[in-house]
Coordinates of C-alpha atoms in Angstrom, one line a residue:
M20 CA -36.8 42.0 68.7
K21 CA -40.1 39.9 70.1
S22 CA -40.3 38.8 73.6
N23 CA -41.4 35.9 74.5
S24 CA -44.5 36.2 76.7
R25 CA -45.3 33.6 79.3
I26 CA -48.3 31.4 78.3
S27 CA -51.0 30.9 81.9
N28 CA -53.1 27.2 80.8
Q29 CA -56.3 27.9 81.1
H30 CA -58.3 28.6 78.4
P31 CA -59.8 30.1 75.8
L32 CA -57.9 32.1 73.8
N33 CA -58.5 35.1 75.0
A34 CA -56.7 34.1 79.0
Y35 CA -53.8 34.1 76.4
I36 CA -53.5 37.2 75.2
L37 CA -51.6 39.2 78.7
P38 CA -51.5 42.7 79.1
V39 CA -48.9 44.1 77.4
S40 CA -47.1 46.4 79.9
A41 CA -46.3 42.9 81.9
E42 CA -43.8 43.0 78.6
I43 CA -42.1 46.1 78.7
D44 CA -39.4 45.2 81.3
E45 CA -38.1 42.3 78.9
C46 CA -38.1 44.9 76.6
C47 CA -34.9 46.6 78.2
P48 CA -31.9 46.0 76.6
P49 CA -29.0 44.8 79.1
P50 CA -25.4 47.1 77.7
T51 CA -24.2 44.2 75.6
L52 CA -26.7 44.2 73.5
S53 CA -25.0 45.4 70.0
F54 CA -26.3 49.3 68.7
V55 CA -29.0 48.2 65.8
E56 CA -30.2 45.5 68.9
S57 CA -30.6 48.6 70.9
F58 CA -32.4 50.2 68.7
I59 CA -35.1 47.9 67.6
A60 CA -35.6 46.9 71.7
A61 CA -36.5 50.7 71.7
V62 CA -38.6 50.5 69.4
R63 CA -40.3 47.8 71.2
R64 CA -40.6 49.8 74.5
L65 CA -41.9 52.9 72.7
I66 CA -44.6 50.6 71.1
S67 CA -45.6 48.9 73.7
I68 CA -46.1 52.1 75.5
L69 CA -48.1 53.6 73.3
V70 CA -50.6 50.2 73.0
N71 CA -50.7 50.6 77.1
A72 CA -51.7 54.1 76.7
F73 CA -53.7 53.5 73.5
M74 CA -55.4 51.4 75.8
E75 CA -56.8 53.5 78.5
L76 CA -57.9 56.2 76.0
F77 CA -60.8 53.7 74.5
Q78 CA -61.5 51.5 77.7
G79 CA -62.4 53.9 80.1
R80 CA -59.9 53.7 82.5
Q81 CA -59.4 57.4 84.5
I82 CA -56.4 58.9 83.5
Q83 CA -55.3 63.1 83.4
R84 CA -56.4 64.8 81.1
P85 CA -55.4 68.1 79.8
Q86 CA -58.7 70.6 78.8
Q87 CA -58.2 70.4 74.9
A88 CA -58.9 67.6 73.4
P89 CA -55.2 66.0 72.7
N90 CA -55.0 64.1 69.5
N91 CA -55.1 60.1 70.3
L92 CA -53.7 57.4 68.7
T93 CA -56.5 57.0 65.6
T94 CA -55.9 60.8 64.3
L95 CA -52.7 58.6 62.9
P96 CA -53.1 58.0 59.5
V97 CA -53.8 54.1 59.3
E98 CA -50.5 53.2 57.1
I99 CA -49.3 54.0 60.8
L100 CA -50.7 52.6 63.3
T101 CA -50.5 48.9 60.6
E102 CA -46.8 49.7 61.3
V103 CA -47.3 50.0 64.4
M104 CA -49.1 46.5 65.2
T105 CA -46.9 45.0 62.3
H106 CA -44.2 45.0 65.6
L107 CA -46.4 43.1 67.6
E108 CA -46.8 39.6 68.6
W109 CA -50.3 38.3 68.1
R110 CA -51.2 38.3 71.6
D111 CA -50.8 42.3 71.5
V112 CA -53.1 42.3 68.2
L113 CA -55.7 40.8 69.7
R114 CA -56.4 42.6 73.3
V115 CA -55.5 46.2 71.5
R116 CA -58.4 45.4 68.8
Q117 CA -60.5 44.9 71.8
A118 CA -60.7 49.3 72.1
C119 CA -63.0 50.4 69.6
K120 CA -64.1 50.0 66.2
V121 CA -60.9 52.2 64.4
V122 CA -58.4 49.8 65.8
Q123 CA -60.2 46.9 65.2
E124 CA -60.7 47.1 61.0
V125 CA -56.8 48.1 61.2
S126 CA -55.6 45.0 63.4
T127 CA -57.7 43.0 60.7
T128 CA -55.0 44.7 57.4
R129 CA -53.0 41.9 54.9
Q130 CA -49.8 43.1 56.2
I131 CA -49.9 42.6 59.9
W132 CA -51.0 39.0 59.3
E133 CA -49.0 38.3 56.4
N134 CA -45.6 39.2 58.6
L135 CA -46.4 37.1 61.6
L136 CA -47.1 34.6 59.9
Q137 CA -43.9 34.8 57.7
E138 CA -42.0 35.0 61.5
I139 CA -43.8 31.6 62.7
I140 CA -42.7 30.2 59.2
S141 CA -39.1 31.7 59.4
R142 CA -38.4 30.0 63.0
S143 CA -39.9 27.0 61.9
Q144 CA -37.5 23.6 62.6
I145 CA -38.5 21.7 59.9
H146 CA -39.9 22.4 55.9
T147 CA -42.6 24.5 55.7
K148 CA -44.5 25.6 53.3
L149 CA -48.3 27.2 52.5
E150 CA -50.3 24.8 50.2
R151 CA -50.3 28.3 47.5
P152 CA -48.4 31.4 46.9
I153 CA -48.6 34.2 50.2
E154 CA -49.6 36.8 47.8
L155 CA -53.2 34.8 47.2
Y156 CA -54.7 34.0 50.7
S157 CA -56.5 37.4 52.1
S158 CA -55.9 38.3 55.3
K159 CA -58.7 36.5 57.5
E160 CA -57.7 33.5 56.0
L161 CA -53.3 34.1 56.8
E162 CA -55.2 35.1 60.6
H163 CA -56.8 32.0 60.9
L164 CA -53.5 30.3 60.1
A165 CA -51.2 32.6 62.2
L166 CA -53.7 32.1 65.6
Q167 CA -53.9 28.0 64.5
W168 CA -50.0 27.3 63.9
T169 CA -49.0 29.8 66.9
T170 CA -52.3 28.4 69.1
A171 CA -51.5 24.5 68.5
N172 CA -48.6 24.5 70.5
I173 CA -50.8 25.4 74.0
G174 CA -53.0 23.2 72.9
W175 CA -50.2 20.6 73.0
T176 CA -49.1 21.3 76.5
S177 CA -52.6 21.7 77.6
G178 CA -54.3 19.3 80.1
E179 CA -57.4 19.8 78.8
L180 CA -58.5 17.8 75.3
L181 CA -59.6 21.0 73.5
R182 CA -62.8 19.7 70.5
Y183 CA -63.0 17.1 68.7
R184 CA -65.0 16.1 65.5
Q185 CA -66.6 12.2 64.4
H186 CA -67.9 11.0 61.7
R187 CA -68.7 7.2 60.6
M188 CA -67.5 6.8 57.0
S189 CA -69.5 5.6 54.2
D190 CA -67.9 2.2 53.6
D191 CA -67.4 -0.4 56.3
D192 CA -65.0 -1.5 54.5
V193 CA -61.8 1.4 54.8
F194 CA -58.3 -0.1 55.7
N195 CA -56.0 3.3 55.6
F196 CA -55.9 7.5 55.6
Q197 CA -53.5 9.5 55.5
L198 CA -52.9 13.2 56.6
V199 CA -51.2 15.4 53.8
E200 CA -48.9 17.6 55.3
G201 CA -50.1 20.9 56.8
G202 CA -53.3 19.0 58.2
R203 CA -56.5 20.5 56.0
W204 CA -57.1 18.0 53.5
L205 CA -57.0 14.5 55.1
L206 CA -56.9 11.0 52.5
V207 CA -59.2 7.0 53.3
A208 CA -58.5 4.0 50.5
N209 CA -60.6 1.5 51.3
R210 CA -60.1 -2.1 50.1
A211 CA -60.9 -2.0 47.0
G212 CA -58.6 0.6 46.1
R213 CA -61.1 3.9 46.3
V214 CA -59.6 6.5 47.9
T215 CA -61.3 9.6 49.8
Y216 CA -60.8 13.1 51.1
Y217 CA -62.0 15.1 53.3
D218 CA -61.3 18.9 54.0
L219 CA -60.9 19.2 57.4
D220 CA -61.0 23.1 57.9
E221 CA -64.7 22.9 56.7
E222 CA -66.5 22.8 60.3
E223 CA -68.6 19.7 58.5
M224 CA -66.7 16.4 57.2
K225 CA -68.1 16.0 53.6
E226 CA -66.3 12.5 51.9
K227 CA -64.9 13.3 48.2
T228 CA -64.2 11.5 45.5
L229 CA -60.4 11.2 44.7
I230 CA -60.0 7.8 43.0
P231 CA -62.3 5.0 41.5
V232 CA -62.4 2.0 43.2
Q233 CA -59.9 -0.2 41.8
L234 CA -60.5 -3.6 42.1
G235 CA -63.4 -5.7 42.6
I236 CA -64.0 -7.4 46.1
Q237 CA -66.5 -9.8 46.3
L238 CA -67.5 -10.9 50.3
E239 CA -66.0 -13.3 51.5
Q240 CA -62.8 -12.2 50.3
L241 CA -62.3 -8.6 51.8
D242 CA -60.5 -10.2 55.2
K243 CA -58.1 -11.0 53.1
T244 CA -57.5 -7.8 50.9
S245 CA -55.7 -4.2 52.0
T246 CA -54.6 -1.3 50.1
L247 CA -52.0 0.4 51.7
M248 CA -50.2 4.1 50.5
D249 CA -48.1 6.8 51.7
V250 CA -48.0 10.4 50.4
D251 CA -44.6 12.2 48.6
M252 CA -45.0 16.0 48.3
D253 CA -43.2 18.2 45.9
V254 CA -41.5 20.4 48.0
D255 CA -40.5 23.1 45.1
A256 CA -44.8 23.2 42.9
H257 CA -46.1 27.0 44.0
F258 CA -49.3 24.9 44.7
L259 CA -49.9 22.0 46.9
T260 CA -48.8 18.6 44.7
F261 CA -48.2 15.4 46.1
N262 CA -47.8 11.9 44.6
L263 CA -49.7 9.2 46.0
G264 CA -48.3 5.9 46.0
L265 CA -50.5 3.3 46.4
C266 CA -50.8 -0.8 47.0
F267 CA -53.7 -3.0 47.2
R268 CA -53.5 -6.5 47.3
R269 CA -56.3 -9.3 46.6
P270 CA -56.0 -12.8 46.5
D271 CA -55.5 -13.3 43.3
V272 CA -54.2 -10.3 41.6
S273 CA -52.2 -7.3 44.2
L274 CA -51.7 -3.6 41.6
L275 CA -48.7 -0.6 42.8
Q276 CA -50.0 2.3 41.3
V277 CA -48.8 6.2 41.5
W278 CA -50.9 9.2 41.1
S279 CA -50.7 13.4 41.2
V280 CA -52.4 14.9 42.9
R281 CA -52.3 18.5 43.1
L282 CA -54.9 21.7 45.0
E283 CA -57.8 23.1 42.7
L284 CA -58.3 26.3 43.0
D285 CA -61.9 28.9 42.0
S286 CA -61.5 31.7 40.2
H287 CA -60.6 33.7 43.3
G288 CA -56.7 31.9 44.2
R289 CA -58.6 30.2 46.1
G290 CA -58.1 25.9 47.3
T291 CA -61.7 24.2 46.8
G292 CA -60.5 20.4 46.7
L293 CA -58.4 18.3 44.9
K294 CA -57.8 16.1 41.8
A295 CA -55.9 13.5 40.7
E296 CA -53.9 12.1 37.5
I297 CA -52.8 8.3 37.5
L298 CA -48.9 8.7 37.1
A299 CA -48.3 4.5 37.0
S300 CA -50.3 1.1 37.4
F301 CA -48.4 -2.2 37.0
P302 CA -49.0 -5.1 38.7
R303 CA -47.2 -7.4 41.7
D304 CA -47.5 -10.7 42.9
P305 CA -50.4 -11.1 45.0
H306 CA -48.8 -14.4 47.0
F307 CA -46.3 -12.2 48.8
L308 CA -47.8 -9.7 51.9
V309 CA -47.2 -6.5 52.1
Y310 CA -46.1 -5.0 55.7
S311 CA -44.7 -1.6 54.6
F312 CA -44.3 0.6 51.9
S313 CA -42.9 3.8 51.2
L314 CA -43.0 6.7 48.4
L315 CA -40.5 8.7 47.8
G316 CA -39.2 10.4 44.6
K317 CA -39.4 7.7 41.2
Y318 CA -39.1 5.1 43.3
V319 CA -41.1 2.9 45.6
A320 CA -40.7 0.2 48.1
F321 CA -42.6 -2.2 50.1
S322 CA -41.2 -5.4 53.3
V323 CA -42.7 -8.3 51.9
A324 CA -43.3 -12.2 53.0
R325 CA -44.2 -15.1 51.0
G326 CA -45.6 -15.9 54.6
V327 CA -46.5 -15.1 57.9
C328 CA -43.6 -17.1 59.2
S329 CA -40.9 -16.5 56.1
S330 CA -38.4 -13.9 56.3
V331 CA -39.0 -10.7 55.4
Y332 CA -37.2 -8.9 52.8
V333 CA -37.9 -5.2 51.1
V334 CA -38.4 -4.7 46.9
I335 CA -37.4 -0.7 46.2
I336 CA -38.8 -0.5 42.3
D337 CA -38.6 2.5 39.7
W338 CA -42.1 3.2 39.7
A339 CA -42.3 4.6 36.3
R340 CA -40.1 1.7 34.4
A341 CA -41.9 -0.8 35.6
H342 CA -44.7 0.9 34.3
S343 CA -43.4 1.1 30.8
H344 CA -41.9 -2.7 31.0
C345 CA -45.5 -3.6 31.8
E346 CA -47.6 -1.9 28.2
G347 CA -48.2 -4.7 26.4
R348 CA -46.2 -7.4 27.9
E349 CA -48.7 -9.5 29.1
D350 CA -46.8 -13.1 30.0
E351 CA -43.5 -10.7 31.2
K352 CA -45.5 -8.5 33.2
L353 CA -43.5 -9.0 36.8
L354 CA -40.4 -9.5 35.2
Y355 CA -39.1 -5.5 35.5
P356 CA -36.3 -3.8 37.3
K357 CA -36.3 -3.8 41.0
Q358 CA -34.0 -3.9 43.8
L359 CA -33.8 -6.5 46.8
I360 CA -32.5 -5.9 50.3
Y361 CA -31.6 -8.8 52.8
P362 CA -31.7 -7.1 56.2
V363 CA -30.0 -8.9 59.1
N364 CA -33.1 -8.7 61.3
D365 CA -36.8 -8.8 60.0
P366 CA -37.5 -4.9 59.3
G367 CA -40.7 -3.9 61.1
R368 CA -41.4 -0.9 59.2
I369 CA -39.1 0.9 55.9
R370 CA -38.6 5.2 54.8
L371 CA -37.0 5.6 51.9
L372 CA -34.7 9.0 51.7
P373 CA -33.1 11.3 49.9
G374 CA -30.0 10.3 48.2
R375 CA -31.3 6.8 47.2
R376 CA -30.9 5.7 50.8
L377 CA -33.4 2.9 52.7
I378 CA -33.7 3.5 56.4
M379 CA -35.2 0.1 58.4
T380 CA -36.4 -0.2 62.1
C381 CA -35.9 -3.8 63.4
R382 CA -36.5 -5.0 66.7
S383 CA -34.0 -2.8 69.0
S384 CA -32.3 -1.4 65.9
V385 CA -31.8 0.6 63.0
C386 CA -30.6 0.5 59.8
L387 CA -29.4 2.8 56.7
Y388 CA -28.7 1.4 53.2
D389 CA -27.1 2.4 50.1
L390 CA -29.5 1.7 47.6
H391 CA -26.6 1.8 45.4
F392 CA -26.2 -1.6 46.3
A393 CA -29.0 -2.9 46.9
H394 CA -29.6 -6.7 44.4
A395 CA -31.1 -5.3 41.4
T396 CA -32.9 -8.9 39.2
R397 CA -35.8 -8.8 37.0
G398 CA -36.7 -12.1 38.0
N399 CA -39.8 -13.0 39.8
L400 CA -39.9 -12.7 43.9
P401 CA -38.0 -15.0 45.5
D402 CA -39.9 -16.8 47.9
S403 CA -37.5 -17.1 51.1
S404 CA -34.3 -14.1 51.8
P405 CA -31.0 -15.9 50.7
H406 CA -28.3 -17.1 53.2
M407 CA -26.8 -13.4 52.4
H408 CA -27.5 -9.9 53.6
T409 CA -27.5 -6.1 52.5
P410 CA -24.2 -4.2 54.1
Y411 CA -25.6 -1.8 55.8
E412 CA -24.4 2.2 55.9
W413 CA -25.1 2.3 59.4
F414 CA -26.4 0.1 61.8
A415 CA -27.5 1.1 65.7
R416 CA -28.8 -0.8 68.3
V417 CA -31.5 0.5 70.0
G418 CA -32.2 -1.2 73.7
D419 CA -36.1 -2.8 73.3
L420 CA -37.1 -0.2 69.9
N421 CA -40.0 -1.5 68.4
P422 CA -39.9 -2.0 65.3
R423 CA -43.6 0.1 63.6
S424 CA -42.6 3.1 65.0
L425 CA -40.9 4.6 62.7
S426 CA -42.5 8.0 61.7
K427 CA -42.3 10.2 58.7
P428 CA -39.3 11.8 58.1
F429 CA -38.7 15.3 58.4
H430 CA -35.9 18.0 57.0
H431 CA -34.3 19.9 59.0
T432 CA -33.8 23.3 57.7
E433 CA -31.1 24.5 59.3
S434 CA -29.0 21.5 58.8
G435 CA -29.8 19.9 55.9
T436 CA -30.0 16.3 57.8
I437 CA -33.5 14.3 57.8
R438 CA -34.8 12.8 61.2
L439 CA -37.3 10.0 62.1
I440 CA -39.4 9.3 66.0
A441 CA -39.2 5.7 66.9
H442 CA -40.0 4.3 70.6
S443 CA -39.4 2.2 72.4
R444 CA -41.7 1.1 75.9
N445 CA -40.6 4.2 77.9
T446 CA -38.3 6.8 75.1
I447 CA -38.5 8.8 72.0
Y448 CA -36.5 8.2 70.3
G449 CA -34.5 11.0 67.4
I450 CA -32.5 9.8 64.5
I451 CA -30.4 12.0 62.3
I452 CA -29.1 11.5 59.1
P453 CA -27.1 13.5 57.8
S454 CA -27.5 15.2 53.9
I455 CA -26.3 12.9 51.8
D456 CA -24.0 16.1 50.8
A457 CA -22.3 16.0 54.1
D458 CA -18.6 15.5 54.2
A459 CA -18.4 11.2 55.1
R460 CA -15.1 12.1 56.8
D461 CA -16.7 14.7 59.2
P462 CA -17.4 12.7 62.3
E463 CA -20.3 15.1 63.0
N464 CA -21.7 14.1 60.1
S465 CA -22.8 10.4 60.9
P466 CA -26.1 9.1 61.7
Q467 CA -26.7 9.0 65.3
V468 CA -29.8 8.1 67.6
V469 CA -30.4 10.3 70.4
T470 CA -32.5 10.2 73.4
L471 CA -35.6 13.3 73.1
M472 CA -37.9 11.4 76.8
N473 CA -38.2 9.5 78.1
Y474 CA -42.1 9.2 79.8
E475 CA -43.4 6.8 82.0
V476 CA -47.8 6.1 81.1
G477 CA -49.5 2.8 80.4
V478 CA -49.6 2.8 77.1
G479 CA -49.6 -1.2 77.3
D480 CA -50.1 -2.3 73.7
C481 CA -50.5 0.7 71.9
Y482 CA -48.4 2.1 69.8
P483 CA -47.9 5.9 69.2
S484 CA -48.5 9.1 66.9
L485 CA -45.3 10.5 66.5
G486 CA -44.3 14.5 65.7
Y487 CA -41.1 16.6 64.8
N488 CA -42.3 17.9 68.8
H489 CA -45.1 15.9 69.9
A490 CA -46.2 12.5 70.1
M491 CA -49.4 10.8 71.3
F492 CA -51.0 8.3 73.2
F493 CA -54.4 7.0 73.3
R494 CA -54.7 4.9 76.3
S495 CA -59.0 4.0 78.1
S496 CA -60.6 7.2 78.4
Y497 CA -57.6 9.1 77.9
V498 CA -55.3 10.8 76.1
T499 CA -51.4 11.3 77.2
T500 CA -49.1 14.0 74.8
L501 CA -45.8 14.0 74.9
N502 CA -43.6 17.1 74.3
Y503 CA -40.4 17.2 73.2
S504 CA -37.5 19.1 72.0
W505 CA -34.2 18.6 70.0
P506 CA -31.0 19.1 71.2
D507 CA -30.3 21.7 68.2
D508 CA -33.4 23.6 68.7
L509 CA -33.2 27.3 69.0
E510 CA -35.8 27.3 72.0
F511 CA -35.0 24.2 73.9
K512 CA -38.1 23.2 76.8
P513 CA -37.6 20.2 78.9
P514 CA -40.4 17.2 78.5
T515 CA -44.0 17.5 79.7
T516 CA -46.9 15.3 80.1
S517 CA -50.0 15.9 79.6
R518 CA -52.6 13.8 80.6
K519 CA -55.9 14.8 78.3
L520 CA -59.8 13.2 79.6
S521 CA -61.3 12.5 76.7
S522 CA -65.3 12.2 76.3
Y523 CA -65.0 8.8 74.3
N524 CA -63.3 5.3 75.5
V525 CA -60.1 5.2 72.8
C526 CA -58.9 1.6 73.9
C527 CA -59.9 0.4 70.5
V528 CA -58.4 2.8 68.0
N529 CA -57.1 0.8 64.7
G530 CA -55.3 3.8 63.1
Y531 CA -54.0 7.5 63.6
D532 CA -52.1 10.1 61.7
M533 CA -50.9 13.5 63.0
D534 CA -49.3 16.7 61.6
G535 CA -48.3 18.6 64.3
L536 CA -48.0 22.3 63.1
S537 CA -51.9 22.8 62.1
G538 CA -53.0 20.6 65.5
R539 CA -54.7 17.7 63.4
V540 CA -54.3 14.3 64.8
V541 CA -56.6 11.8 63.2
F542 CA -57.3 8.0 65.0
S543 CA -60.8 5.2 63.8
W544 CA -62.6 3.8 66.4
P545 CA -63.9 1.7 64.6
L546 CA -61.9 1.0 61.5
Q547 CA -65.2 2.9 59.5
E548 CA -65.4 5.6 61.9
I549 CA -62.8 8.9 62.4
F550 CA -62.8 10.9 64.7
V551 CA -60.4 14.3 64.2
L552 CA -59.0 16.3 67.5
D553 CA -58.0 20.6 67.0
M554 CA -54.9 21.1 69.1
A555 CA -55.2 24.7 68.6
I556 CA -57.7 26.6 70.1
S557 CA -60.2 27.9 68.0
S558 CA -62.6 30.4 70.6
V559 CA -62.0 33.9 70.2
H560 CA -62.9 36.8 72.0

């Protein structure tokens, strides 16, 4: 049983390596503990005492010694020392490794850091997955991940901006970017459909091509073109694999594409890059503007309008069927099967959900739709939404909700629910969607909106980057992080706000994305310049 150490807000990392003796009292089992819990607590107390005694032996403290040289911990077999350290928290492991070379070497043992990483994964409230099987990671890689994931939580609540990297892109027309789950890989798309990627675990950001240019663009067309993208992770694959959806628009032609992207490995099983293979490519009507784009499973969805003042509706397409339909049909390429949703209000952002459902945020409301009831057609897209509305499965009115603020979906492992985050002018909301297999007759299985946090920050018109437990706002020379818990979190913590002074002016931020677990935040300022913030503490002394 591991105790929750008190955490200081000072840096660097060794400020968090607390004396083990400070935790001994916390390890005393209360009378109400079961026998097993009492035994584990007693073992933890014994380990703490051994570690403190060990530190006294090897850090020159004055202790009473018998005349005959005693046996000390370094005379114990490495297996026993390793077993002792597997019961320590990461702060204790970093602290005892400073004692001597013997313990320093033992503290790098793979078993210690694999246990710590597995415990972090098991405590995670949302689905967490490594990019390759854990047995392929070296001890050094496991230690890096365990410390990155653990100390990122400290970085989120700290008032100090830890470090950032700045990179100027080779293209001046970068339009969109996205962090792949895990925070290591950054995807960047330009207006011509070229997609590059960056390995953010490397200190120097190096651009590599993932997908070549898809559309030729003339200079006079530049301000009338766009590229949207979305990532659909394959949670069942042993190695990092995901589908990448791309939506290109040029005044005379527009394309929808789906690519399969997988992790490339070297001879030692280490991930060295990404490789893409096209799965589907088919046209869409270029006369319609696309506002939001989502990919999940075999479906793509996007909200469209004929013009800026036209009504907005949603199109859902089975991308594999559309791709097959377009092969060899020059005159009927736009007549593939599709479904349409006509909402009551213009949608701001849409997300496809498991079980053939779609959620959208509108001005002051959230709507959930069952795609089985969407209007099916093979014809061309209508110029405007007809005087009819698709029935929704669930609707909630939410104050002055920002319609463009919907986060990506998170899978809550304990309850099986899907969770998303949205915000208004001064409130962070959590949206809980039950599993498709949940009993709909049970009132507890109804979708709901919960308040995660009320805040008072001068965000102006700046949109936030929203994560499961953290949000970040950019405003002038400050970066503000909001930290919040869900009502059913195992470790509920009161909401906190942390304002970080930055060394650059971020009032012109054009886009951003974040990965809460790794503590990475990416934003562009302006679009051809990328900044990467690392919230995790990297200095270990």
